[in-house]
CSV table of N, CA and C and ligand atoms in Angstrom, one decimal:
chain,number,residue,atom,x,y,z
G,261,UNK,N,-0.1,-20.3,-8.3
G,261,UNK,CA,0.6,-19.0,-8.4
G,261,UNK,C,1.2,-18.6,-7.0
G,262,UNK,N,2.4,-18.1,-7.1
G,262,UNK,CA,3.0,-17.7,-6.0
G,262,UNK,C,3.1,-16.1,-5.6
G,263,UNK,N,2.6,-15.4,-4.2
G,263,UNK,CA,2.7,-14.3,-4.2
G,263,UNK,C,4.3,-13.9,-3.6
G,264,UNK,N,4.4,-12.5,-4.4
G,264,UNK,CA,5.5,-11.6,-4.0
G,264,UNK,C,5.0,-10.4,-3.8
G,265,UNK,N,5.8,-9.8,-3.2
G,265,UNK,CA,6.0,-8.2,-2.9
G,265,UNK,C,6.7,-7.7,-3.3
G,266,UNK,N,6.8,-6.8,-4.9
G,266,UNK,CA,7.6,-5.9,-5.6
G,266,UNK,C,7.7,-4.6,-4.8
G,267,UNK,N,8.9,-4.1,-4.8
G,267,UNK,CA,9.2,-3.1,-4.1
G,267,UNK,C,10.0,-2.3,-5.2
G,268,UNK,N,9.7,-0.9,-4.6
G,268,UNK,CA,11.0,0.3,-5.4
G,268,UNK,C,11.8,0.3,-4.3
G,269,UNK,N,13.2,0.2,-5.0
G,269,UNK,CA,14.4,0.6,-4.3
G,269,UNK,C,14.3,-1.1,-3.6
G,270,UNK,N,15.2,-1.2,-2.5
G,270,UNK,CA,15.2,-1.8,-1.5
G,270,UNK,C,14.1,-2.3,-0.6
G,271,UNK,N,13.8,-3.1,-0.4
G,271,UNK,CA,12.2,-3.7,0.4
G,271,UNK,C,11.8,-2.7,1.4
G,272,UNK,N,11.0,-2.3,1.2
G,272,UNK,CA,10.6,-1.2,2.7
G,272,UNK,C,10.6,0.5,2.5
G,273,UNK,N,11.4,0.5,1.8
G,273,UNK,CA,12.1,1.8,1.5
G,273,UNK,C,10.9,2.8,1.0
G,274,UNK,N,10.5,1.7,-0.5
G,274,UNK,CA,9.6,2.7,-1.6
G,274,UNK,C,7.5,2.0,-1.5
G,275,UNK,N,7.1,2.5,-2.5
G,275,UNK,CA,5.9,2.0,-2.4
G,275,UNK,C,6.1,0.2,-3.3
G,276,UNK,N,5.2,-0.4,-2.6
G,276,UNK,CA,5.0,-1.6,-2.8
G,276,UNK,C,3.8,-2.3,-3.2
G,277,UNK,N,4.1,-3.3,-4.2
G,277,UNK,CA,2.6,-3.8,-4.4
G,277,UNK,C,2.4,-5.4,-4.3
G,278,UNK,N,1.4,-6.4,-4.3
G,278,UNK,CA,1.2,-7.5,-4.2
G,278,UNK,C,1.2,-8.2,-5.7
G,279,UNK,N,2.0,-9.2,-5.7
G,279,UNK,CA,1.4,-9.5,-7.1
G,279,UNK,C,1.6,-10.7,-7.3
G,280,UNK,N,1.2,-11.7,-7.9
G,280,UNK,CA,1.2,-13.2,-8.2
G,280,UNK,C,2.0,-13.7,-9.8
G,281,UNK,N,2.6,-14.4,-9.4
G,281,UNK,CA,3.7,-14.9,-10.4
G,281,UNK,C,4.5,-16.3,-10.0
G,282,UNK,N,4.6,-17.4,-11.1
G,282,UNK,CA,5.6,-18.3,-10.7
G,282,UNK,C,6.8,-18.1,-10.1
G,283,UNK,N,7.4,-16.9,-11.2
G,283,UNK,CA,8.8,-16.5,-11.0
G,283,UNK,C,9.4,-15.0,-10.4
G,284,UNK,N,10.5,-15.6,-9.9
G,284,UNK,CA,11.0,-14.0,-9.8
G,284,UNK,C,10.8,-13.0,-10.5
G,285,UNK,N,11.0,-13.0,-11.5
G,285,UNK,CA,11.3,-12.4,-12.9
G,285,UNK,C,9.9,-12.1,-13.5
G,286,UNK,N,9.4,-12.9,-13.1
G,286,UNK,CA,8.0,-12.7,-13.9
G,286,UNK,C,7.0,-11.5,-12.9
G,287,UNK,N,7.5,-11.5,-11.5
G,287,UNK,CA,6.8,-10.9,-10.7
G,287,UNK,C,7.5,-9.4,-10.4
G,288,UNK,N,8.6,-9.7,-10.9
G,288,UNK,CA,9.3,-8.3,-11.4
G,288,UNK,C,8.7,-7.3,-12.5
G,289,UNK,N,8.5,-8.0,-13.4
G,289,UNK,CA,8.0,-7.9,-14.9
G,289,UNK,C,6.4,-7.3,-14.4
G,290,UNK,N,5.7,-7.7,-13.9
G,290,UNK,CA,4.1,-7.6,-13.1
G,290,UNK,C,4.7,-5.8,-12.4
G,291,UNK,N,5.5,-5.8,-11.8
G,291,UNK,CA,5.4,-5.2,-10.7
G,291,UNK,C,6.1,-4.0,-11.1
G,292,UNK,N,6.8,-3.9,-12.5
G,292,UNK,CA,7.5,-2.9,-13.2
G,292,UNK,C,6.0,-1.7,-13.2
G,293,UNK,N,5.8,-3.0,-14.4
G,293,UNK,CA,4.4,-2.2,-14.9
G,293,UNK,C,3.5,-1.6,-13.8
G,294,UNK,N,3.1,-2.1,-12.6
G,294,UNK,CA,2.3,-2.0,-11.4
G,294,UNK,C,2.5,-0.5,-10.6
G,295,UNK,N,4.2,-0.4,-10.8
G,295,UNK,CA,4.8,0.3,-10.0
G,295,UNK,C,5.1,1.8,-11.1
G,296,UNK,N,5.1,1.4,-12.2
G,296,UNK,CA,5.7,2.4,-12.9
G,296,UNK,C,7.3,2.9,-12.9
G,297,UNK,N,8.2,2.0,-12.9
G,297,UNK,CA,9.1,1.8,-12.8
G,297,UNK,C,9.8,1.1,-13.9
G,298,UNK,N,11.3,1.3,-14.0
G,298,UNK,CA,11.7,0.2,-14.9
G,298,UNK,C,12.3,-1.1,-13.9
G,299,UNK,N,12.7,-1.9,-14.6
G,299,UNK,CA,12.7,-3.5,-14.2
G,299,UNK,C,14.4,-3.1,-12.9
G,300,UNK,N,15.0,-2.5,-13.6
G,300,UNK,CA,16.3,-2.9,-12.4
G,300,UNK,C,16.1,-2.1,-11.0
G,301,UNK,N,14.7,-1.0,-11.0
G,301,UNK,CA,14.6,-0.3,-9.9
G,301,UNK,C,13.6,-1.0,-9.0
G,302,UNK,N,12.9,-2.0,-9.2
G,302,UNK,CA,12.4,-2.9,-8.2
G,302,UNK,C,13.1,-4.2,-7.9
G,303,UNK,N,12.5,-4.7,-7.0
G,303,UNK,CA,12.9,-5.7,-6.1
G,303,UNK,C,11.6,-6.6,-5.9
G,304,UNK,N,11.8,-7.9,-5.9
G,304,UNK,CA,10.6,-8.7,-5.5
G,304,UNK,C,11.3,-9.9,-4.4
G,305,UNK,N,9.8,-10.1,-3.4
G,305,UNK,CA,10.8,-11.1,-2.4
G,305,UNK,C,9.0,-11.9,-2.0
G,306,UNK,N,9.3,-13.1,-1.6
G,306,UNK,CA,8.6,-14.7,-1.5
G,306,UNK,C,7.6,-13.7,-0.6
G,307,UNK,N,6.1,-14.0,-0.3
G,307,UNK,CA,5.2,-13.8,0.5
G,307,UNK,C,4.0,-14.6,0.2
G,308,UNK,N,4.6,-16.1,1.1
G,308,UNK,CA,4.1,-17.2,1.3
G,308,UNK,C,2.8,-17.1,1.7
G,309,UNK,N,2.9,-16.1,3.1
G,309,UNK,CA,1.2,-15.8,3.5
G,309,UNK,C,0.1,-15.2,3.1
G,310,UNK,N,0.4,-15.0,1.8
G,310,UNK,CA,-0.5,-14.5,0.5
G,310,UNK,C,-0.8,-15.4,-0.9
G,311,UNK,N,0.1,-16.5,-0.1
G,311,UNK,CA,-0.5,-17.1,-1.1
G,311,UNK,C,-1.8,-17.7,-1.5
G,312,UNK,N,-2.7,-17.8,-0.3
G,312,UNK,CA,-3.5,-17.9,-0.5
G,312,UNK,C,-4.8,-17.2,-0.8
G,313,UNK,N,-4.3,-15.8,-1.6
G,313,UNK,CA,-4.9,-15.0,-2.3
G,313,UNK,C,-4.9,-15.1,-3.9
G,314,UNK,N,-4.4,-16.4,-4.3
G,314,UNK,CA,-3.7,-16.6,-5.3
G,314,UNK,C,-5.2,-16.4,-6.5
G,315,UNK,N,-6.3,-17.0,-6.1
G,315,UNK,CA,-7.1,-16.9,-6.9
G,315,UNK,C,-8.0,-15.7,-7.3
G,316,UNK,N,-7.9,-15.0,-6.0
G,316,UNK,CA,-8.6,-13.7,-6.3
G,316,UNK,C,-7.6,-12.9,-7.0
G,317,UNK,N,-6.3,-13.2,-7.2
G,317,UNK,CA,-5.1,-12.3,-7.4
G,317,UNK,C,-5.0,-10.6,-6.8
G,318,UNK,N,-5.6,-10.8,-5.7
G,318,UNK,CA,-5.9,-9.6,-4.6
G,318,UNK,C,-5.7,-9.9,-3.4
G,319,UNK,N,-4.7,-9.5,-3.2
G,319,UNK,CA,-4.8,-9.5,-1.0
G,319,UNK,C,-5.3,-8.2,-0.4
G,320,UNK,N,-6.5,-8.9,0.1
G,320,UNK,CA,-7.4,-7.7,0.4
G,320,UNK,C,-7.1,-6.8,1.3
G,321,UNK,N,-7.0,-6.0,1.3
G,321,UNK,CA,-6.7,-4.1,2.1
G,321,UNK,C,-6.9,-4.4,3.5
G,322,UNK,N,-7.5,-5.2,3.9
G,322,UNK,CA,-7.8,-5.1,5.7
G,322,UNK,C,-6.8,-6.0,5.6
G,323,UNK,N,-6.5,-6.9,5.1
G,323,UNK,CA,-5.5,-8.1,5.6
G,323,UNK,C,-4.1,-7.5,5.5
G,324,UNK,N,-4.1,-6.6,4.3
G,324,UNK,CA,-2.3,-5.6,4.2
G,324,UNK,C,-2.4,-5.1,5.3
G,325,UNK,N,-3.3,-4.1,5.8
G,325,UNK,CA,-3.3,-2.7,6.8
G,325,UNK,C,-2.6,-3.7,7.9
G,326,UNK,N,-3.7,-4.7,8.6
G,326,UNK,CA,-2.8,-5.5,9.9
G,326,UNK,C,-1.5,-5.6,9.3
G,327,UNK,N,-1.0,-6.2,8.6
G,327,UNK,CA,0.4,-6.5,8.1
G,327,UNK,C,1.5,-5.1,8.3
G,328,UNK,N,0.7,-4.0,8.3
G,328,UNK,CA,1.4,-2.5,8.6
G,328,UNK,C,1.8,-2.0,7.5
G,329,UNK,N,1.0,-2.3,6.2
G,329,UNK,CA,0.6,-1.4,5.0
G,329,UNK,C,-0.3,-0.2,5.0
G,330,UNK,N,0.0,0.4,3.9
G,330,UNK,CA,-0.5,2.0,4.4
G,330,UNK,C,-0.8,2.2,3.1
G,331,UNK,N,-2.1,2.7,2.9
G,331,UNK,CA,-2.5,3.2,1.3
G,331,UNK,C,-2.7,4.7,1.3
G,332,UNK,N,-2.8,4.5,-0.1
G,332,UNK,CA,-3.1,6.7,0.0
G,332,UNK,C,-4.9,6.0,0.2
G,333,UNK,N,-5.4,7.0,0.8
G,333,UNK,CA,-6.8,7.1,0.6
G,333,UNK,C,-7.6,7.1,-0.7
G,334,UNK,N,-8.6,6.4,-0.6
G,334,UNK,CA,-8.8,5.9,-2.1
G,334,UNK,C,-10.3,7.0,-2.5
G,335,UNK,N,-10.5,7.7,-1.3
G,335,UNK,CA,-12.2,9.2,-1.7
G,335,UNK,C,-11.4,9.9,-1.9
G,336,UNK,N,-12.4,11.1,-2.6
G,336,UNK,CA,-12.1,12.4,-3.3
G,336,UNK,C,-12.0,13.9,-2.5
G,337,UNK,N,-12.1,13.9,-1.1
G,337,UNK,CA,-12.5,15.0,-0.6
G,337,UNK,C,-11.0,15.1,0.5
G,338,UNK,N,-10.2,13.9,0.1
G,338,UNK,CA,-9.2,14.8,1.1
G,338,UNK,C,-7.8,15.2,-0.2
G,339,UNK,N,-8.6,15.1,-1.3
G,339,UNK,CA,-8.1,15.3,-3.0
G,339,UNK,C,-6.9,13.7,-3.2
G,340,UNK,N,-6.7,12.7,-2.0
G,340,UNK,CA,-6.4,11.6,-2.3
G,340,UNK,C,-4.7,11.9,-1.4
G,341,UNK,N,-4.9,12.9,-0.7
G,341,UNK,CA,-3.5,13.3,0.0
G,341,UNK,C,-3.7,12.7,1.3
G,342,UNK,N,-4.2,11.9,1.9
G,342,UNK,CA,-4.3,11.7,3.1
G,342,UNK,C,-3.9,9.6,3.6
G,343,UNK,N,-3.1,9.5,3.9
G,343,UNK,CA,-3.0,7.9,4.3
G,343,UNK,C,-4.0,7.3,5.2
G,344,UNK,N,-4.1,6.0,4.8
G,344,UNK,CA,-4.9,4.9,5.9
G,344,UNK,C,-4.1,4.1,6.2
G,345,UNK,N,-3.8,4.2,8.1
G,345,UNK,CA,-2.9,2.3,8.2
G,345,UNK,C,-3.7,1.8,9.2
G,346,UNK,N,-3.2,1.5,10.0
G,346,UNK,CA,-3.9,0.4,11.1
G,346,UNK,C,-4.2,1.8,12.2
G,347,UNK,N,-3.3,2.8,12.4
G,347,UNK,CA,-3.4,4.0,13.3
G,347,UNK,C,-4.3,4.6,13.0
G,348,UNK,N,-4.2,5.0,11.9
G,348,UNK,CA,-6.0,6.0,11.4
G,348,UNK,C,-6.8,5.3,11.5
G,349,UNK,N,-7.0,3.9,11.2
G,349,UNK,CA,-8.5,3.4,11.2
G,349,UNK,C,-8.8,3.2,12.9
G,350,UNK,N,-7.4,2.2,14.2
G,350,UNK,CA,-7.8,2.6,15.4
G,350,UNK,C,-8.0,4.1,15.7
G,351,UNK,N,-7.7,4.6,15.7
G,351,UNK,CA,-7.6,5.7,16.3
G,351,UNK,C,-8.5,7.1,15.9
G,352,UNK,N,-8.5,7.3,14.5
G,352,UNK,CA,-8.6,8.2,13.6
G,352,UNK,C,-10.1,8.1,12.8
G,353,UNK,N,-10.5,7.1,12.8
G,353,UNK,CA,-12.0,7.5,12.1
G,353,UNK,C,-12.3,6.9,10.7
G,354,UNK,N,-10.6,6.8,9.7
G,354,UNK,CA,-10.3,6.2,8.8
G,354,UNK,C,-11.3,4.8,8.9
G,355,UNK,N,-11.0,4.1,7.7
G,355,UNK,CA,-12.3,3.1,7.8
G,355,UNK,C,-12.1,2.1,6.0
G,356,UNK,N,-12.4,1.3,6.2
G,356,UNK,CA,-12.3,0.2,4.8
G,356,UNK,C,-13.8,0.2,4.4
G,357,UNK,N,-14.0,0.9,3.4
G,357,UNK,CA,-15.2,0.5,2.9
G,357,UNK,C,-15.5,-0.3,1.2
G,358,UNK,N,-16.1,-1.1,0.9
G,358,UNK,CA,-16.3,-2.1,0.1
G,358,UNK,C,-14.6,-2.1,-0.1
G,359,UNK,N,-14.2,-2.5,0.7
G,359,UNK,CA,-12.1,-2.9,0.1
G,359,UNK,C,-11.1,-2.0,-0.4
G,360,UNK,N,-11.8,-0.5,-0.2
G,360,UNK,CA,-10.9,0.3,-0.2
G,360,UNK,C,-10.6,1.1,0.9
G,361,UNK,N,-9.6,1.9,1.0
G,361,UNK,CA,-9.5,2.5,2.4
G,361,UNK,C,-9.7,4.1,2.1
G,362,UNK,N,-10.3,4.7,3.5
G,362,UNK,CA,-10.5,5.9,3.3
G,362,UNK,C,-10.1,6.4,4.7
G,363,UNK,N,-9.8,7.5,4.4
G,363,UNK,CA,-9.1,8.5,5.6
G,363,UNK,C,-10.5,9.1,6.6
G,364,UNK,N,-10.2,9.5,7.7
G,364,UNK,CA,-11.5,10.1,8.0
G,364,UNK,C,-12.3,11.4,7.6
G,365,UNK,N,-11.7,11.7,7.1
G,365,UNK,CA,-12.4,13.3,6.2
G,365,UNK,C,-13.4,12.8,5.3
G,366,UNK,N,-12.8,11.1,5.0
G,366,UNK,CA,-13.5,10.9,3.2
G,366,UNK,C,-14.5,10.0,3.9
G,367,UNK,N,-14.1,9.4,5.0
G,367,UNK,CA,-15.8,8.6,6.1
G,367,UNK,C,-16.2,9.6,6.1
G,368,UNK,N,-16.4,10.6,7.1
G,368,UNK,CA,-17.3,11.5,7.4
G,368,UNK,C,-18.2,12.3,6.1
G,369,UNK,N,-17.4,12.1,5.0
G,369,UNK,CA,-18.4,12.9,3.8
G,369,UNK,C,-19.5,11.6,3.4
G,370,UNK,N,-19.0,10.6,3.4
G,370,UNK,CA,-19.4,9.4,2.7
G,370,UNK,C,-20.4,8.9,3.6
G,371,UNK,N,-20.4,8.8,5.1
G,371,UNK,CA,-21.6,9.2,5.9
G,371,UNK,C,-22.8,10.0,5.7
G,372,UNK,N,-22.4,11.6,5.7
G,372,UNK,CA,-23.2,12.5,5.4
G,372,UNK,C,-24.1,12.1,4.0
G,373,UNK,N,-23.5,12.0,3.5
G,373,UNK,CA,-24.2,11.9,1.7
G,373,UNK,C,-25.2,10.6,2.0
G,374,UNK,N,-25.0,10.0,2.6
G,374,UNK,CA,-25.4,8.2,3.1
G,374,UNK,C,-26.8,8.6,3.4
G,375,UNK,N,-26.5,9.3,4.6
G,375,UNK,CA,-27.7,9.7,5.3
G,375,UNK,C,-28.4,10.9,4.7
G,376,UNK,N,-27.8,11.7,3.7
G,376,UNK,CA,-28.9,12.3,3.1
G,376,UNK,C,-29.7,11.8,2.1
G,377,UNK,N,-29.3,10.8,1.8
G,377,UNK,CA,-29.7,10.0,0.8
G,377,UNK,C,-31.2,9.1,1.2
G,378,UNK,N,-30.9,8.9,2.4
G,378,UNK,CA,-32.0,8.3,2.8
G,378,UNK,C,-33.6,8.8,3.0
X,600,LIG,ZN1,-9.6,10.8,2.1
């Protein structure tokens, strides 16, 4: 399988997703549904260096963030309004935990609870 990058609007512009398909069309088709979109408002384009994600059909979240992908935060305590890229996690406190990303408000809760747990 071959990976692409379905995009809204123009490459770069809108939110984007990874997705594995032979064809153009087919990765369109993937990425409609993915995106919530209809088919003539995305874009998909070749991303060779994923393809060897082909079997997990996941390119994992640390490997996008380097690439200078940005997710909404995937905890509940910053209500899911807060981004993770490569800046928040240097810098910010943000952090990938089991392969999702979290902002630093949603580490520091997820800490706390950790250690009261204990
Ligand atoms: Zn958060």
């Amino acid at each position: 399988m071959k990976a692409w990058i379905v995009s809204e609007g123009d490459f770069g512009d809108g939110n984007s997703v990874v997705v594995f398909a032979e064809t153009r069309n087919k990765a369109r088709d993937i990425g409609t549904y993915k995106l919530d979109r209809e088919y003539m408002e995305v874009s998909a384009v070749r991303k060779k260096e994923y393809d060897q994600y082909a079997d997990q059909m996941e390119v994992p979240c640390e490997v996008l963030i380097k690439d200078g992908w940005w997710f909404t935060c995937y905890g509940d305590y910053c209500y899911r309004n807060d981004n993770v890229d490569q800046e928040a996690i240097d810098h910010d406190g943000a952090r990938i935990i089991d392969g999702k990303p979290y902002c630093s408000k949603c580490v520091a809760e997820i800490d706390r609870q950790r250690k009261g747990a204990e």
